[in-house]
Coordinates of C-alpha atoms in Angstrom, one line a residue:
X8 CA 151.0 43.9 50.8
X9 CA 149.4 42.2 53.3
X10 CA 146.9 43.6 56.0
X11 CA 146.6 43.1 59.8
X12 CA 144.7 40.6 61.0
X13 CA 141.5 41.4 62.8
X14 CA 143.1 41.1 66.4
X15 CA 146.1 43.0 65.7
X16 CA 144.2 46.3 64.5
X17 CA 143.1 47.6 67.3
X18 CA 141.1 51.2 67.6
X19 CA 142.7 54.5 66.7
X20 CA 143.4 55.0 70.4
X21 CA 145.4 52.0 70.8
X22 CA 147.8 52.7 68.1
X23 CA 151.2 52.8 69.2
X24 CA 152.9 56.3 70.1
X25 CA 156.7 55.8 69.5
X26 CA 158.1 58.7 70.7
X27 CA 156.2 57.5 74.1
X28 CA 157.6 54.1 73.5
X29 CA 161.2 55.8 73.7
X30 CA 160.8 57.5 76.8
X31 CA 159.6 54.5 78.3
X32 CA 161.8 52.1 77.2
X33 CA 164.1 50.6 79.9
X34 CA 167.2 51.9 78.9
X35 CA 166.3 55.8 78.9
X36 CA 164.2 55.0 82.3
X37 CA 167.5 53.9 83.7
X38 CA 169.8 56.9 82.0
X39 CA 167.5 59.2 83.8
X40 CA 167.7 57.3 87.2
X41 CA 171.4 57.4 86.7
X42 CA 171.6 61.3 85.6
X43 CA 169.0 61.7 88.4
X44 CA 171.8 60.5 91.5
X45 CA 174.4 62.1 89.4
X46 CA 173.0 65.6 90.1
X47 CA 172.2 64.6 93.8
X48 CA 175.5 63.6 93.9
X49 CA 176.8 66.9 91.8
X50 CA 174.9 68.9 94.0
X51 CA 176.5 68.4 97.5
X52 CA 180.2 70.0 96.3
X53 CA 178.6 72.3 93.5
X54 CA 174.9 73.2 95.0
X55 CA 172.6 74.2 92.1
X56 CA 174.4 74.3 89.3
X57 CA 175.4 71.0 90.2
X58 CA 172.0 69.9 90.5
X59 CA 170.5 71.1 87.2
X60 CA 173.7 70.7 84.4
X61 CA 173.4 67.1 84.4
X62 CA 169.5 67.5 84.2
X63 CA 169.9 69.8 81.5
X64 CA 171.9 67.7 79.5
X65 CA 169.8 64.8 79.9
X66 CA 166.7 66.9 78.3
X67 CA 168.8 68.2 75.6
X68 CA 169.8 64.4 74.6
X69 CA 166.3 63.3 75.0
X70 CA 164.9 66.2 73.0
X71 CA 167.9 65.3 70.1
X72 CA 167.2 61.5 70.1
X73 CA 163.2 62.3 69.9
X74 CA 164.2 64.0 66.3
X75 CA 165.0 60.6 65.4
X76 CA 164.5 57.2 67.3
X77 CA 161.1 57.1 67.2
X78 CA 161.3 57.8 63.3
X79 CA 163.8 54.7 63.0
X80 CA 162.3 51.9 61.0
X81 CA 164.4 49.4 63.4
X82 CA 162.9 50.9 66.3
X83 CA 159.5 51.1 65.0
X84 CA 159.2 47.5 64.0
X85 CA 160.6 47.0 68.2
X86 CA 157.6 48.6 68.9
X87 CA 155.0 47.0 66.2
X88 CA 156.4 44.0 67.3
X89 CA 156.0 44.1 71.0
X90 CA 152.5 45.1 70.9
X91 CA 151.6 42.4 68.6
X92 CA 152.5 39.9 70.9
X93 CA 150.3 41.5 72.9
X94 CA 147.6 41.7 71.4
X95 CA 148.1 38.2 70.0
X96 CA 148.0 36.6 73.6
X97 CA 145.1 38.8 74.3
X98 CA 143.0 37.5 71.2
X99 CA 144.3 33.7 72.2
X100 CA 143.3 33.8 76.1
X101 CA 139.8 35.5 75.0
X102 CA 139.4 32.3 72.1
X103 CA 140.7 30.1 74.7
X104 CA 137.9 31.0 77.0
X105 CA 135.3 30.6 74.5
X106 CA 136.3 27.4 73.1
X107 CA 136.7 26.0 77.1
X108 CA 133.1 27.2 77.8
X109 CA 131.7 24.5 74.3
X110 CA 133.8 22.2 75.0
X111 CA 135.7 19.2 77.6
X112 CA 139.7 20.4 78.3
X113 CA 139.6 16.5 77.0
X114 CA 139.2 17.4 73.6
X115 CA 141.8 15.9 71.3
X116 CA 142.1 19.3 69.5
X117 CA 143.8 20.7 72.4
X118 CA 146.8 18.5 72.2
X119 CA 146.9 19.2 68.3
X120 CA 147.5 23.3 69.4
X121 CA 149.6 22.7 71.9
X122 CA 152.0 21.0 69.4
X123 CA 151.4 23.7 66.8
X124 CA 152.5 26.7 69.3
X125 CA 155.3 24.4 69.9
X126 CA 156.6 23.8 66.3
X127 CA 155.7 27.6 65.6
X128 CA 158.2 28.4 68.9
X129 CA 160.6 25.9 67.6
X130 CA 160.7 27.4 64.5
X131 CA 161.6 30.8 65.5
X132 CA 164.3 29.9 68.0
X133 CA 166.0 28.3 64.6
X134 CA 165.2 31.3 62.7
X135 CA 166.6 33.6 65.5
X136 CA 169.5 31.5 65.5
X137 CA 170.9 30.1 62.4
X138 CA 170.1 31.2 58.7
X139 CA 166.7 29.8 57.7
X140 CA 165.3 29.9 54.0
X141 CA 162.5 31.4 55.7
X142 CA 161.9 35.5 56.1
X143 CA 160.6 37.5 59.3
X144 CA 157.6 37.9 57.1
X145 CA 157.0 34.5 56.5
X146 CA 158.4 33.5 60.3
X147 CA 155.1 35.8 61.5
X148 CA 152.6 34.5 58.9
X149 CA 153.3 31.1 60.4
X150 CA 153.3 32.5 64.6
X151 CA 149.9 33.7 63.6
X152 CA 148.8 29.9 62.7
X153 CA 148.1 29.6 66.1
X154 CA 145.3 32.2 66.4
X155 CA 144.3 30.6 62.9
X156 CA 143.6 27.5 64.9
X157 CA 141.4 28.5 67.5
X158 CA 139.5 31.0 65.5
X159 CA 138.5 28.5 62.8
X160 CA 138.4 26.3 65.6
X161 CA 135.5 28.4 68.1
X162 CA 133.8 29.3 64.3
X163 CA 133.3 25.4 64.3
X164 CA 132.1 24.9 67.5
X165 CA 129.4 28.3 66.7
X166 CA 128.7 26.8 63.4
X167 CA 127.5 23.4 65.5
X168 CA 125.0 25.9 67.6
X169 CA 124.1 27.5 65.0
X170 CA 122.9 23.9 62.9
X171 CA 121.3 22.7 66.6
X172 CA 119.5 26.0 67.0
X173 CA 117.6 26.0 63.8
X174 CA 114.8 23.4 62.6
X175 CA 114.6 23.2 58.8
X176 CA 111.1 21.1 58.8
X177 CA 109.8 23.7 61.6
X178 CA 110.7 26.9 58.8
X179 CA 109.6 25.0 56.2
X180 CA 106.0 24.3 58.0
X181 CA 106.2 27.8 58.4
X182 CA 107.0 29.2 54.9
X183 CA 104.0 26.8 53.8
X184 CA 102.0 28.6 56.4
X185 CA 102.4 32.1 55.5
X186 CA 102.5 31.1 51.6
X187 CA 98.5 29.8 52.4
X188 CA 97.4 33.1 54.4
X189 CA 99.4 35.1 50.8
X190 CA 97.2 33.1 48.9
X191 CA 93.7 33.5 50.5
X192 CA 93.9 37.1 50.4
X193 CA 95.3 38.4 53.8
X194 CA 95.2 41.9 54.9
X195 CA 98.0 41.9 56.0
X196 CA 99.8 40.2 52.7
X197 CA 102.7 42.8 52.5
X198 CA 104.2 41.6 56.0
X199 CA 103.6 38.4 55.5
X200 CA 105.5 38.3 52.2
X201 CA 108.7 40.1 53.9
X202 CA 108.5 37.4 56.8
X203 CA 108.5 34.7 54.1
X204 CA 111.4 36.4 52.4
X205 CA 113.1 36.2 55.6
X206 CA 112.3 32.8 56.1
X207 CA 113.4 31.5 53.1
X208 CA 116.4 33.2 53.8
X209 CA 117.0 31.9 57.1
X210 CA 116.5 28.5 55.2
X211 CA 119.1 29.2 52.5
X212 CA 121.9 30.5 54.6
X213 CA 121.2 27.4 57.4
X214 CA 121.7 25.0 54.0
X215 CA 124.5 26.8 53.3
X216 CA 126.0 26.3 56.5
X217 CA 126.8 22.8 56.2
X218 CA 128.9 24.0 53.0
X219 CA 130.8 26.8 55.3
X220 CA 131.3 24.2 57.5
X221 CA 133.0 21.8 55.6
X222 CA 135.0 24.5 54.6
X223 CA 136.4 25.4 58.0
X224 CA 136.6 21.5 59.6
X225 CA 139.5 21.0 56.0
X226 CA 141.0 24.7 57.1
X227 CA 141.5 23.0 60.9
X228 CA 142.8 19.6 59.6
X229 CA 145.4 21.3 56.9
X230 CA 146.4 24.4 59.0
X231 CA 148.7 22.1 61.4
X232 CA 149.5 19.3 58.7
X233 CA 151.2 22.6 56.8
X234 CA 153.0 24.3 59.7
X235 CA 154.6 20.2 60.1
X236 CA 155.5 20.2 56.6
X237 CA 157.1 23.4 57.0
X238 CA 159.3 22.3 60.0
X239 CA 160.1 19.2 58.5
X240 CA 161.8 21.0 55.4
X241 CA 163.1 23.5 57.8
X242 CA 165.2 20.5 59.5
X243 CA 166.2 18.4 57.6
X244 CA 168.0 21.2 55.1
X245 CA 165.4 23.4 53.1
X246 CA 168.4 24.3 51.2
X247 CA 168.6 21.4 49.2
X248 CA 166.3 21.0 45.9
X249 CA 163.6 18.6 47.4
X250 CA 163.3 20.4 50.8
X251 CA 163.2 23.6 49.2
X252 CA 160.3 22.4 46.9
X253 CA 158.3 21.3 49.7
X254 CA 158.9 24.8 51.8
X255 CA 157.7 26.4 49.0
X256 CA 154.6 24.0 49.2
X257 CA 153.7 24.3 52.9
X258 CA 154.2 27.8 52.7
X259 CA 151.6 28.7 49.8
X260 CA 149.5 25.9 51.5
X261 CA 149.7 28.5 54.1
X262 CA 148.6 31.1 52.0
X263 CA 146.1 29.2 50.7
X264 CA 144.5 28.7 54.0
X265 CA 144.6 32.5 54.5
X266 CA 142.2 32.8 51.3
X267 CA 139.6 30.4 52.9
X268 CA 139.6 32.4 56.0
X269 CA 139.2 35.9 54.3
X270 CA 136.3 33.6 52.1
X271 CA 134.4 33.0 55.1
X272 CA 135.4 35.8 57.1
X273 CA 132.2 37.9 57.5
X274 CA 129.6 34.5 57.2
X275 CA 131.5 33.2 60.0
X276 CA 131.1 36.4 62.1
X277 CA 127.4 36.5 61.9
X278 CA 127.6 32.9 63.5
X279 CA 129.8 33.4 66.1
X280 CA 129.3 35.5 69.3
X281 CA 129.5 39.4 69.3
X282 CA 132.6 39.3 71.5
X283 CA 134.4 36.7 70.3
X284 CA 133.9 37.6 66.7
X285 CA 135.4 41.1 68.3
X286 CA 138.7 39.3 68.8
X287 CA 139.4 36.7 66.0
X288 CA 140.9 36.6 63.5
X289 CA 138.4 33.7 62.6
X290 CA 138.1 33.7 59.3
X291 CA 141.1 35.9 58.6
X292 CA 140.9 39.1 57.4
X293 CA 145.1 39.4 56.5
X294 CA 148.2 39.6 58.3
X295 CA 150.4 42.5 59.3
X296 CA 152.4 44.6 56.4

């Protein structure tokens, strides 16, 4: 089973209430406009009765379809669905923002995810519309790249602060600092051992970085390449042996990139910025069951 991603969780409060969904939904919003001029209409030859059987019945059909519509698995999906998209165009204007405020609109990695939401829209007009070796499961997984991309994309461009912002020689002259007041017998020794700790800390985790960073400059470079590979097999006949073989690839190249992300998930949420860490997915943390 796979979980939500971070942006598509939401609080308990914004969870979905399907039997709300149902009384909202166009279709019963126009029965009841319809039953509504009905009994006006009723009401002129027949007065009040006129006026209140046809609201009656309405109630007693909404009350029946309320047993069980908002309990359908078809319908509920509807509904999961709908507010995904939501919520997924939501997260992508928020990452959108905070990428455009660290970098030029010039930026070559713009083109690169404005070809990726198009091969991911390409891809579901096909499945939508002809039979396709690929699932709704998988068919989401792969609309979800997107969000991938500007996640790992904004972690990058907070990992690059982050390795500006710190001075390795400057905490090293400091850790030799306090080490020397430790050693000649300060009063104070306890504190200044816990703000060498720290230090040393601070030095292992910005050494690290470059590491982390690596990590998430491959995800950015492979995370398109995989979605193209899975197109190409997807058009030009995934039903024969070789482009079956490489759907399978691209697709567990997919998954593979949805490790890394869960890998680096919490470090990279340190590094970014309270509210944008808020609203990735960055490093992923699993896509919808």
């Amino acid at each position: 089973m796979t979980m939500d991603p971070a942006w598509n969780r939401g609080t308990e409060h914004e969870q979905p209430s399907y039997l709300w969904a149902m009384l909202t939904a166009p279709l019963n919003i126009n029965l009841f406009l319809a039953t509504l001029a009905g009994s006006t209409f009723l009401s002129i030859p027949y007065g009040a009765p006129g006026a209140i059987l046809p609201l009656l019945a309405f109630a007693a059909g909404e009350a029946i379809a309320s047993m069980f519509i908002p309990a359908s698995s078809t319908f509920r999906a509807k509904v999961d669905r709908k507010l995904k998209l939501k919520r997924r165009e939501a997260a992508a204007m928020h990452l959108r923002g905070e990428i455009a405020r660290r970098c030029t609109e010039h930026d070559a990695r713009w083109e690169i995810y404005r070809n990726l939401q198009e091969r991911v829209r390409s891809l579901r007009e096909m499945g939508s519309h002809r039979r396709s070796a690929l699932g709704e499961r998988e068919i989401e997984r792969i609309e979800d790249t997107a969000i991938d991309y500007l996640g790992l994309w904004l972690a990058e461009l907070s990992m690059d602060e982050r390795q500006d912002s710190v001075n390795e020689r400057d905490i090293e002259r400091r850790i030799a600092d306090v080490t020397q007041r430790i050693e000649k017998g300060a009063e104070d020794s306890r504190s200044l051992r816990k703000a060498k700790g720290d230090l040393e800390e601070l030095l292992l985790r910005h050494r690290r970085l470059a590491s982390r960073k690596a990590a998430v400059e491959a995800a950015l470079l492979s995370l398109p390449d995989a979605v193209e590979e899975i197109y190409q097999a997807i058009i030009t006949n995934s039903s024969a042996a070789e482009g079956g073989s490489r759907l399978t690839e691209a697709i567990e190249r997919l998954r593979l990139e949805e490790e890394l992300e869960s890998s680096y998930g919490a470090e990279i949420q340190s590094i970014v910025q309270p509210a944008a860490a808020r609203a990735i997915g960055a490093a992923r943390q699993g896509v919808k069951s």
